XYZ file of C-alpha atoms in Angstrom:
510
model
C 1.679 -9.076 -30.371
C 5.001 -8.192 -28.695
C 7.437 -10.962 -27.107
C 8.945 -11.066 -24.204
C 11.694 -13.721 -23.714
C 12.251 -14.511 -19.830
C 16.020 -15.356 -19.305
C 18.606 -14.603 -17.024
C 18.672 -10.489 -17.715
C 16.878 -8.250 -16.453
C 13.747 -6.725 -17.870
C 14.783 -3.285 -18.960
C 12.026 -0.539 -18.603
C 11.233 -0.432 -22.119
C 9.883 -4.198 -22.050
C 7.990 -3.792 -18.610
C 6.033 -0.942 -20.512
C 5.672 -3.055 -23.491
C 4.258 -5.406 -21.001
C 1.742 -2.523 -19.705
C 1.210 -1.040 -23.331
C -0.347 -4.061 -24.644
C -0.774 -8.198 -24.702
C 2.549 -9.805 -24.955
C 3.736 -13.572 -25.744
C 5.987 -14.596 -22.918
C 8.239 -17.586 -23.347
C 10.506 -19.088 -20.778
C 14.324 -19.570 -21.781
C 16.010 -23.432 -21.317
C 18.477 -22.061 -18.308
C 15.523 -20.666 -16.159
C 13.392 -23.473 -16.728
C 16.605 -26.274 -15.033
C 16.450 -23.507 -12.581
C 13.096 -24.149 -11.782
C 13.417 -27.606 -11.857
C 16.375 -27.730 -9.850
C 14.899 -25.348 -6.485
C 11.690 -27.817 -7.013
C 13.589 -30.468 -6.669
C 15.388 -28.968 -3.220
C 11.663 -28.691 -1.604
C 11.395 -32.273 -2.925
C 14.355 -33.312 -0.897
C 13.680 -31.539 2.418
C 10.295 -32.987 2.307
C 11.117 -36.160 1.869
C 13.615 -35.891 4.286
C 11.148 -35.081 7.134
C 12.878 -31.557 7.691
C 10.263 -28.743 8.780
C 10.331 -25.842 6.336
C 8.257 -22.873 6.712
C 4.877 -22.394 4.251
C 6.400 -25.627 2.755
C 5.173 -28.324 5.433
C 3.785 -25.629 8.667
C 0.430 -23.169 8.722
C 1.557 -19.125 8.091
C 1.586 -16.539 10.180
C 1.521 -16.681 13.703
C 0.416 -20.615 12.734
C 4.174 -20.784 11.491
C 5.041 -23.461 13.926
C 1.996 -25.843 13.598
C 3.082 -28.950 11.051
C 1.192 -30.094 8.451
C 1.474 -33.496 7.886
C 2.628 -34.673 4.397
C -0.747 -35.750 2.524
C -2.398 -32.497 3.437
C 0.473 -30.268 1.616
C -1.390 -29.838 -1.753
C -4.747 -28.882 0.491
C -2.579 -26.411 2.140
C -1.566 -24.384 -0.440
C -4.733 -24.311 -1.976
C -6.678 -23.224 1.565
C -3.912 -20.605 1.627
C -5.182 -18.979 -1.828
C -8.781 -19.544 -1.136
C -8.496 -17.748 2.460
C -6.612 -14.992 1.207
C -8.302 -14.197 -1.907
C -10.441 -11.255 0.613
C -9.452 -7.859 -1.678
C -11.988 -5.485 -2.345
C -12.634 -2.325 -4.242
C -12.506 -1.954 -7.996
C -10.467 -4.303 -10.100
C -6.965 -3.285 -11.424
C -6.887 -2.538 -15.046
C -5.896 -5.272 -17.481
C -3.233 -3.731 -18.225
C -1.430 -3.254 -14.374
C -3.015 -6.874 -14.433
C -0.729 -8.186 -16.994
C 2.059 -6.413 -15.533
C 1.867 -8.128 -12.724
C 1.854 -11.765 -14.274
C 4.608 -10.613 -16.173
C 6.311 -9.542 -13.365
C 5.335 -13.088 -11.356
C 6.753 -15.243 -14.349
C 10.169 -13.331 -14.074
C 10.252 -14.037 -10.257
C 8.980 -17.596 -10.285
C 11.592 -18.009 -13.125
C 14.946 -16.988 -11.181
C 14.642 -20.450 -9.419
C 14.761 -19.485 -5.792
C 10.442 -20.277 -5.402
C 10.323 -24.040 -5.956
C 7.506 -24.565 -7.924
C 7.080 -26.563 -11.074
C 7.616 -25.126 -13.967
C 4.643 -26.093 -15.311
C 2.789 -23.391 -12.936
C 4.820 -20.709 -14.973
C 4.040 -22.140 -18.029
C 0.288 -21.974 -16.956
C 0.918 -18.053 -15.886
C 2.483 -17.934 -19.535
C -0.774 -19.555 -21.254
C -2.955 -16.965 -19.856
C -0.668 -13.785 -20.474
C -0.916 -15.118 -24.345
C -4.123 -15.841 -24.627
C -5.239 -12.161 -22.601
C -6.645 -13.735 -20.048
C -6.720 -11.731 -17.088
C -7.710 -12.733 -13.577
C -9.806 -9.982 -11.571
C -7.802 -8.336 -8.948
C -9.060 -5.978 -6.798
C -7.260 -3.039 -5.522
C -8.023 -3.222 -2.028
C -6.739 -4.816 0.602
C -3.013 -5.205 0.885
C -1.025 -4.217 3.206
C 2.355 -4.144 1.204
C 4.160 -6.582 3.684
C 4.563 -10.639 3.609
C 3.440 -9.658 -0.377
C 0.792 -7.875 -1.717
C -1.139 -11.494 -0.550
C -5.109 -10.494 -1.110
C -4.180 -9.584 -4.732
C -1.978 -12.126 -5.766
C -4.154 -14.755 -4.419
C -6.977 -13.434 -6.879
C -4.607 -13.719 -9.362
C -3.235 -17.341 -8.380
C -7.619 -18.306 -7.851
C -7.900 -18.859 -11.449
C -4.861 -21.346 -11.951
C -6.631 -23.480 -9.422
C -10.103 -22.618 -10.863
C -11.710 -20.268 -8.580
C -12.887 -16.605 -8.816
C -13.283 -14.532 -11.692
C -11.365 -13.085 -14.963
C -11.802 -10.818 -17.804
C -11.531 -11.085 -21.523
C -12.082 -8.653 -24.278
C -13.697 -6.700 -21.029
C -16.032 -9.010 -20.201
C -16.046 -10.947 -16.854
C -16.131 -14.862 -17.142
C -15.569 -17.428 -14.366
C -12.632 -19.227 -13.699
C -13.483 -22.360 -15.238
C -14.701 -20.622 -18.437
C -11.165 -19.207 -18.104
C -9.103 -22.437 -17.664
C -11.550 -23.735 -20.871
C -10.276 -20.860 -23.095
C -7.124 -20.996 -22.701
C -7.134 -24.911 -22.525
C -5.634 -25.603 -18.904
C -6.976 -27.515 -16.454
C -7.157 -26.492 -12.818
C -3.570 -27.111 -11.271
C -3.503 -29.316 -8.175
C -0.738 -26.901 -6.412
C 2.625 -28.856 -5.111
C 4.176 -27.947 -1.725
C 4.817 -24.422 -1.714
C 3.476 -23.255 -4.934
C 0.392 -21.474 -3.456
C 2.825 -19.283 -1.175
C 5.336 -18.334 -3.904
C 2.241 -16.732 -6.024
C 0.768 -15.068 -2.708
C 4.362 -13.695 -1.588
C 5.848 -10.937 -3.513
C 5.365 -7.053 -4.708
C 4.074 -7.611 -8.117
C 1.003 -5.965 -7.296
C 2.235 -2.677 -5.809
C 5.324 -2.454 -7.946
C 3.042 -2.928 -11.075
C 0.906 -0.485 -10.039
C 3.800 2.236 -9.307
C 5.697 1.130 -12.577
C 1.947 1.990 -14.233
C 2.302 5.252 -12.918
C 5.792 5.989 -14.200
C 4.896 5.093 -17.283
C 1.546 7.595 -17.046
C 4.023 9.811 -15.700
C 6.162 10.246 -18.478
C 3.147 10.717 -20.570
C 2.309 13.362 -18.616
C 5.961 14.820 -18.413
C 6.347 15.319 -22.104
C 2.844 17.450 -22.048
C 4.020 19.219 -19.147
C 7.212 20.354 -20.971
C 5.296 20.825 -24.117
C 2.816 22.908 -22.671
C 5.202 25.159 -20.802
C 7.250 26.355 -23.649
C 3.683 27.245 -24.823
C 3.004 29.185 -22.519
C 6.310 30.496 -22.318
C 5.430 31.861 -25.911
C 2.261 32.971 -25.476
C 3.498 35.560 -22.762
C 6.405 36.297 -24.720
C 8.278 35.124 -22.025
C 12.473 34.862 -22.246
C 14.158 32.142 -23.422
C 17.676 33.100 -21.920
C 16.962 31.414 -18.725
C 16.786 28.000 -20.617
C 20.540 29.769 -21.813
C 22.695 26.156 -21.013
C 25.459 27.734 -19.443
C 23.157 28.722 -16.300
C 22.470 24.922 -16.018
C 25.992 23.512 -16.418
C 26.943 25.777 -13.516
C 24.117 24.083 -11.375
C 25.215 20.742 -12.410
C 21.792 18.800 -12.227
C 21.720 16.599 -15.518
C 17.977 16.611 -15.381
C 17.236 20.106 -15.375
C 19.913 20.666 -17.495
C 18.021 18.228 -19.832
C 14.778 20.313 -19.592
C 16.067 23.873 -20.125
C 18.198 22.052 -23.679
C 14.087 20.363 -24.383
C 12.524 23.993 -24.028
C 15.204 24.904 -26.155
C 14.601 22.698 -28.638
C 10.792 23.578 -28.452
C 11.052 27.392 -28.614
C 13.816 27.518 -31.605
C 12.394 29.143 -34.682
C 9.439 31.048 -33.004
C 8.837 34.071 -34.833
C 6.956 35.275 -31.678
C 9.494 34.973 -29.686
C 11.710 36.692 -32.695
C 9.599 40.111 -32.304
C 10.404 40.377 -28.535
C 13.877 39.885 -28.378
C 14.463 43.630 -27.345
C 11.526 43.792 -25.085
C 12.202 45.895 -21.926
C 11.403 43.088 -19.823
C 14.048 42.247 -16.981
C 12.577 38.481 -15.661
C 9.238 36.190 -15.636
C 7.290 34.828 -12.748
C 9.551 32.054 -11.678
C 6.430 29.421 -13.010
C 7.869 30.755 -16.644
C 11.835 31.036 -15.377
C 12.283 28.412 -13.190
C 11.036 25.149 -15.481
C 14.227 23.932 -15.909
C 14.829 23.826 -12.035
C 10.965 22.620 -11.102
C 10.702 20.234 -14.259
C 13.967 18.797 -14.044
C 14.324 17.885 -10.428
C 10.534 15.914 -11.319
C 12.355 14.102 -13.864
C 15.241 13.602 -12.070
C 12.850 11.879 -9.476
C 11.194 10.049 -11.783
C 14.649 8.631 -13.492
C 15.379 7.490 -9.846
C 11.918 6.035 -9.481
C 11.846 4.314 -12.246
C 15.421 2.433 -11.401
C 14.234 1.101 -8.116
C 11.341 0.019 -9.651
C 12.704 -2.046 -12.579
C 14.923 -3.511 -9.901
C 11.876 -4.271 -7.483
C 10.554 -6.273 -10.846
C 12.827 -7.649 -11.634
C 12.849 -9.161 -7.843
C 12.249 -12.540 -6.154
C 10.085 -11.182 -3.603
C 8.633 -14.443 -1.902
C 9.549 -16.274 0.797
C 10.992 -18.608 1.859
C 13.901 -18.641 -0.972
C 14.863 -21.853 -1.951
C 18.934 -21.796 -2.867
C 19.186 -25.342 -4.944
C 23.424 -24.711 -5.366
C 23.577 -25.264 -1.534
C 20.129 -27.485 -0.840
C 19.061 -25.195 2.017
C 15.843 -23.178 2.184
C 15.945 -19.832 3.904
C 13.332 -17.869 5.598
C 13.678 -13.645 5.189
C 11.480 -10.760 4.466
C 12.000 -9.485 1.107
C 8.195 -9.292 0.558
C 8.243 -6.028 2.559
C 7.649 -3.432 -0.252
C 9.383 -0.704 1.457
C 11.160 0.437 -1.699
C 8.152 0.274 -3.437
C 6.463 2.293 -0.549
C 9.486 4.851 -0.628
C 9.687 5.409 -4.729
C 5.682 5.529 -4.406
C 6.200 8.314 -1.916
C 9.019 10.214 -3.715
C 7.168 10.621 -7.353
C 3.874 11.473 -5.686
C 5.867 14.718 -4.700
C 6.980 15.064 -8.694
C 3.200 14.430 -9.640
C 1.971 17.050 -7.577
C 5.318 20.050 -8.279
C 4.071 19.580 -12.542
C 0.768 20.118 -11.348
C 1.160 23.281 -8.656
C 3.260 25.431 -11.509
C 1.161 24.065 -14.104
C -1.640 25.368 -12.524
C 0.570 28.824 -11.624
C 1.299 29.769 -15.264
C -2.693 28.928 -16.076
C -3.437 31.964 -13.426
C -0.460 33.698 -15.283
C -2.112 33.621 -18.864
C -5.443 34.310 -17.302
C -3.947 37.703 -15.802
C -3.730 40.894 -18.819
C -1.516 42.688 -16.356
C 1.238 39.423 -16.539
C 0.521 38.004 -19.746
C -0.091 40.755 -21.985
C -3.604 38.913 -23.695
C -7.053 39.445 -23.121
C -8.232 39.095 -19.821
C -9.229 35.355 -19.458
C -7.906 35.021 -22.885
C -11.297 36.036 -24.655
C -12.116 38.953 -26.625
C -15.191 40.824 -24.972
C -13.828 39.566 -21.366
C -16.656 40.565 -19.641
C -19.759 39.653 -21.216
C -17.226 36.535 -22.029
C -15.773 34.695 -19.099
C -13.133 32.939 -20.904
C -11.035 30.727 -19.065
C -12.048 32.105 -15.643
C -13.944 29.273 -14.238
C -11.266 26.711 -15.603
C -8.484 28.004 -13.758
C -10.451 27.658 -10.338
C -10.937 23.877 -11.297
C -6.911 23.406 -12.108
C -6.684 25.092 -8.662
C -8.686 22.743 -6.592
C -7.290 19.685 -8.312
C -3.440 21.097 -7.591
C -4.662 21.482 -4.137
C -6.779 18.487 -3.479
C -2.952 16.973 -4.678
C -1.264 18.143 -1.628
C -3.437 15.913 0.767
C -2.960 12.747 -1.602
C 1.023 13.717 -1.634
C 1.172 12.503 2.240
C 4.143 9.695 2.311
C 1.658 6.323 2.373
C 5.341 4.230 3.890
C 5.093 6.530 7.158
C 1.951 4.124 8.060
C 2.106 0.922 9.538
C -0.484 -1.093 11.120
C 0.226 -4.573 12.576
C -1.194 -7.546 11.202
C -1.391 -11.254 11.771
C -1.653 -11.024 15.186
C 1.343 -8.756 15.555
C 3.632 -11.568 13.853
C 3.489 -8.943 10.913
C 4.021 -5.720 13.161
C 5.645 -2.937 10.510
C 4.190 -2.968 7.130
C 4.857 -0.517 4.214
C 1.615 0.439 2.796
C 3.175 0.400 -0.776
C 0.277 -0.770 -2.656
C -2.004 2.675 -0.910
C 0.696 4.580 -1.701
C 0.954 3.485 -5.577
C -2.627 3.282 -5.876
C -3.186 7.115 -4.748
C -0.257 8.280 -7.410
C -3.204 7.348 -9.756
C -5.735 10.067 -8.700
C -3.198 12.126 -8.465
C -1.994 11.494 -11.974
C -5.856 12.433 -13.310
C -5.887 15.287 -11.080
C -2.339 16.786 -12.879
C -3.488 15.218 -16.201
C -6.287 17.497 -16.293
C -4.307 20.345 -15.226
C -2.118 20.650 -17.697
C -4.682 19.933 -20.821
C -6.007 22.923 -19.051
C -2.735 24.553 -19.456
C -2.095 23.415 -23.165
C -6.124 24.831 -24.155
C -4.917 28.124 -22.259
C -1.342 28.377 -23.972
C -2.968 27.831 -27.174
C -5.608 30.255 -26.944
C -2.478 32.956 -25.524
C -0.747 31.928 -29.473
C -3.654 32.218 -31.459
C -3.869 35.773 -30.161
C -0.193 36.231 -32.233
C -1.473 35.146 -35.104
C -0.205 35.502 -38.317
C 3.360 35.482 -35.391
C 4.105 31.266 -35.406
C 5.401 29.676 -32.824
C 8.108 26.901 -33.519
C 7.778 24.087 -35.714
C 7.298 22.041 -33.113
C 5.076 24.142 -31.178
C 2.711 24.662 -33.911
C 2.554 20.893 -34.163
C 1.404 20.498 -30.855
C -0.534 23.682 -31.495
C -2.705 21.716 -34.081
C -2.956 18.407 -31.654
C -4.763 20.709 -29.629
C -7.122 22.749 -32.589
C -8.232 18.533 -33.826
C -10.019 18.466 -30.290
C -11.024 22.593 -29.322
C -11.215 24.920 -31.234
C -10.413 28.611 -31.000
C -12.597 29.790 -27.747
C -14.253 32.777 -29.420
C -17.088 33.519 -27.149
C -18.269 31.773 -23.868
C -19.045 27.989 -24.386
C -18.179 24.931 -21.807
C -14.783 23.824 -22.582
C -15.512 20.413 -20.122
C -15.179 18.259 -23.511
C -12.358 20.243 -24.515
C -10.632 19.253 -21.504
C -11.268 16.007 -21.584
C -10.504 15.495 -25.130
C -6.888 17.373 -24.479
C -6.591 14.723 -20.880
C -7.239 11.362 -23.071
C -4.541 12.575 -26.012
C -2.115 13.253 -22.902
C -2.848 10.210 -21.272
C -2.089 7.720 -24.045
C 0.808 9.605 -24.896
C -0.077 11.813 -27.735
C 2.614 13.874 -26.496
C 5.135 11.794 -25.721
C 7.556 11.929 -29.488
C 8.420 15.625 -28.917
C 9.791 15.281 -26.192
C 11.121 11.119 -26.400
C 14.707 12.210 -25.085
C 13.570 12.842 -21.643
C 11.526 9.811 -21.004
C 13.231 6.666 -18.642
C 11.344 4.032 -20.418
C 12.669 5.169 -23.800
C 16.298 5.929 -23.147
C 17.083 2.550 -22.620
């Protein structure tokens, strides 16, 4: 089991998708626990000394200025959980789950919450032991926290609702047994600093950078593929065009097509082809590619920011004894980056899709119609190509910005919201949609090489070449390729792709 030591740094991206790969031990260092200790003891103090404090000693909401006298403070922050815990939908996986109490530990830990640090500890117990609280993905409005989410996640500390283990739902208390805890009676404030925050959307974007770079190297991969298959030209990928553009992530694509291409003896017997240019889907990778991983590079740094956050509220500042009151629940960044890499997902998918139709086609590609011998009584890879093109299309409604939206809530005391947790949540489909895509792409590029046979592609290309042959073989008459494709989707989706082309990926430069 990996470890993940909460200190005073920041989680890099690497460890947040260690935290998302698989169950991790957290431990809490000595200098965040004072920390803790110290804010707890601030809300202490302000209590004591009769001071009204927001969510610490008043109702929420538009009920902000109604007091709540001081024996009722524990019931308060436990009717807070229990009245939000409303969400609906599906659950979140285990593994966004885990993110997110990752993600809640590092925020509870900087020592601006006020809670005890045995509630982290708790948070901790259950993150060892894989104990994950059922969350589901409905109902936040990404402003004043993701608050129906997180309070499904903070039910089980005080043993209510539901969690899973080894995929299997169990009850809270069955929960709290297994991982020997009892249910916490909450302090003053503790319920409200695990409602408030963006763990929930930012855990759910971060999850889909992290499928995104999965789906980035099998993008890249499968367009120098396809590149070859065509016996398209490699002098556009030439790094002196790039330089003069200046972009360092396309110039980091056209040096990884490079890098794929070199030693192709198919692309050896065309070198003094008569042909001028390719369709820009073939030429223009470097420019289309790289600008999605340049998004993605700048997605991923707001969101290990946003995660490494303290996104509740109020914010408890022990150096000074004051508590203030601010907003830095509103997920707009998370909205925003959401937004920005849906527009990535769906650009690998629209000229994915564009050099499928381009293999399909003898009079561009120079292969069999539909890449099949006896095209005609054989269909070949008609019919697939019409099913990349819907999902690339039914991608340009999801790509919408969710953070234009805004509905008021709480009786207009929460009037803008950012609809961050919609807008990560969508990047999901959207990911499957693209996924598919391009395993449609990498079954079609293949099929384009085998038809240069005994020719070889590169080293590396051939590699990926026989990933792809362990799951479909050669198509040589008409047969549904619907496993195919879903065989080629899962080894995308966990990554299968991701070592030859490890040098582009965010999470793995670090």
């Amino acid at each position: 089991m990996s470890k993940l030591h909460i200190d005073a740094h920041d989680l890099t991206l690497r460890e947040l998708r260690r935290a998302w790969d698989g169950p991790v031990q957290v431990t809490l260092s000595e200098n965040r626990r004072n920390a803790v200790q110290a804010a707890q003891a601030t809300v202490n103090a302000i209590i004591e000394g009769g001071d009204q404090v927001y969510g610490v000693n008043t109702g929420f909401g538009l009920l902000a200025n109604v007091r709540i006298s001081n024996d009722e403070l524990s019931a308060l922050q436990e009717n807070l959980i229990l009245s939000h815990a409303v969400g609906v939908g599906e659950p979140l996986s285990d593994d966004i789950v885990r993110l997110i109490m990752v993600m809640k530990v590092k925020a509870l830990a900087a020592g601006n919450s006020g809670v005890r640090p045995e509630l982290i500890d708790a948070i901790c117990t259950l993150i060892d032991r894989e104990i994950y609280p059922l969350i589901p993905a409905k109902g936040s409005v990404g402003a004043s926290g993701d608050l129906a989410p997180l309070a499904h996640m903070a039910g089980i500390l005080i043993g209510s609702g539901s969690a899973r283990v080894d995929g299997k739902e169990i009850t809270a208390a069955q929960a709290l047994k297994k991982a020997g805890l009892e249910p916490i009676r909450l302090a003053p404030k503790e319920g409200l600093a695990l409602l408030n925050g963006t763990q929930v959307s930012t855990a759910i974007a971060l999850a889909a950078v992290f499928r995104t770079e999965n789906l980035l190297a099998a993008a890249v991969t499968a367009s120098a593929m396809a590149a070859d298959a065509i016996k398209g030209s490699d002098t556009p990928f030439d790094a002196r065009i790039h330089a003069a553009r200046g972009h360092a992530s396309q110039a980091d694509v056209a040096q990884m097509l490079r890098g794929l291409l070199d030693g192709s003896t198919i692309r050896a017997s065309h070198v003094d082809c008569e042909r001028v240019q390719d369709p820009y889907s073939i030429r223009c990778q470097p420019q289309v590619a790289g600008a999605c991983l340049g998004v993605l590079r700048h997605v991923g740094d707001v969101l290990k920011i946003e995660a490494n956050a303290v996104t509740d509220n109020p914010l408890v500042f022990a150096e000074t004894g004051c508590i203030l009151s601010g907003g830095n629940f509103h997920a707009e960044p998370v909205a925003f980056a959401a937004d920005y890499l849906a527009l990535a997902i769906a650009e690998l998918g629209s000229i994915a899709e564009r050099r499928i139709a381009l293999l399909v086609d003898p009079h561009m590609s120079g292969l069999p119609a539909f890449l099949v011998k006896d095209s005609g009584l054989n269909s070949g890879f008609m019919i697939v190509q019409i099913t990349a093109a819907a999902l690339a299309s039914e991608n340009k409604s999801l790509a919408h910005p969710g953070s234009v939206d805004s509905i008021p809530t709480s009786a207009n005391q929460e009037d803008h919201v950012s609809m961050a947790t919609f807008a990560a949540n969508r990047l999901h489909t959207m990911l499957d949609n693209v996924i598919y895509i391009v395993a449609i792409e990498l079954l079609a590029a293949a099929q384009g090489i085998h038809f240069h046979h005994p020719q070889k592609s590169s080293a590396i290309l051939e590699q990926a070449y026989a990933l792809i042959r362990e799951r479909s073989p050669v198509l040589e008459q008409d047969r549904s390729l619907k496993p195919d494709i879903e065989s080629v989707a899962m080894l995308i989706d966990t990554g299968g792709f991701r070592k030859l082309c490890a040098s582009l990926l965010p999470s793995l430069e670090e």
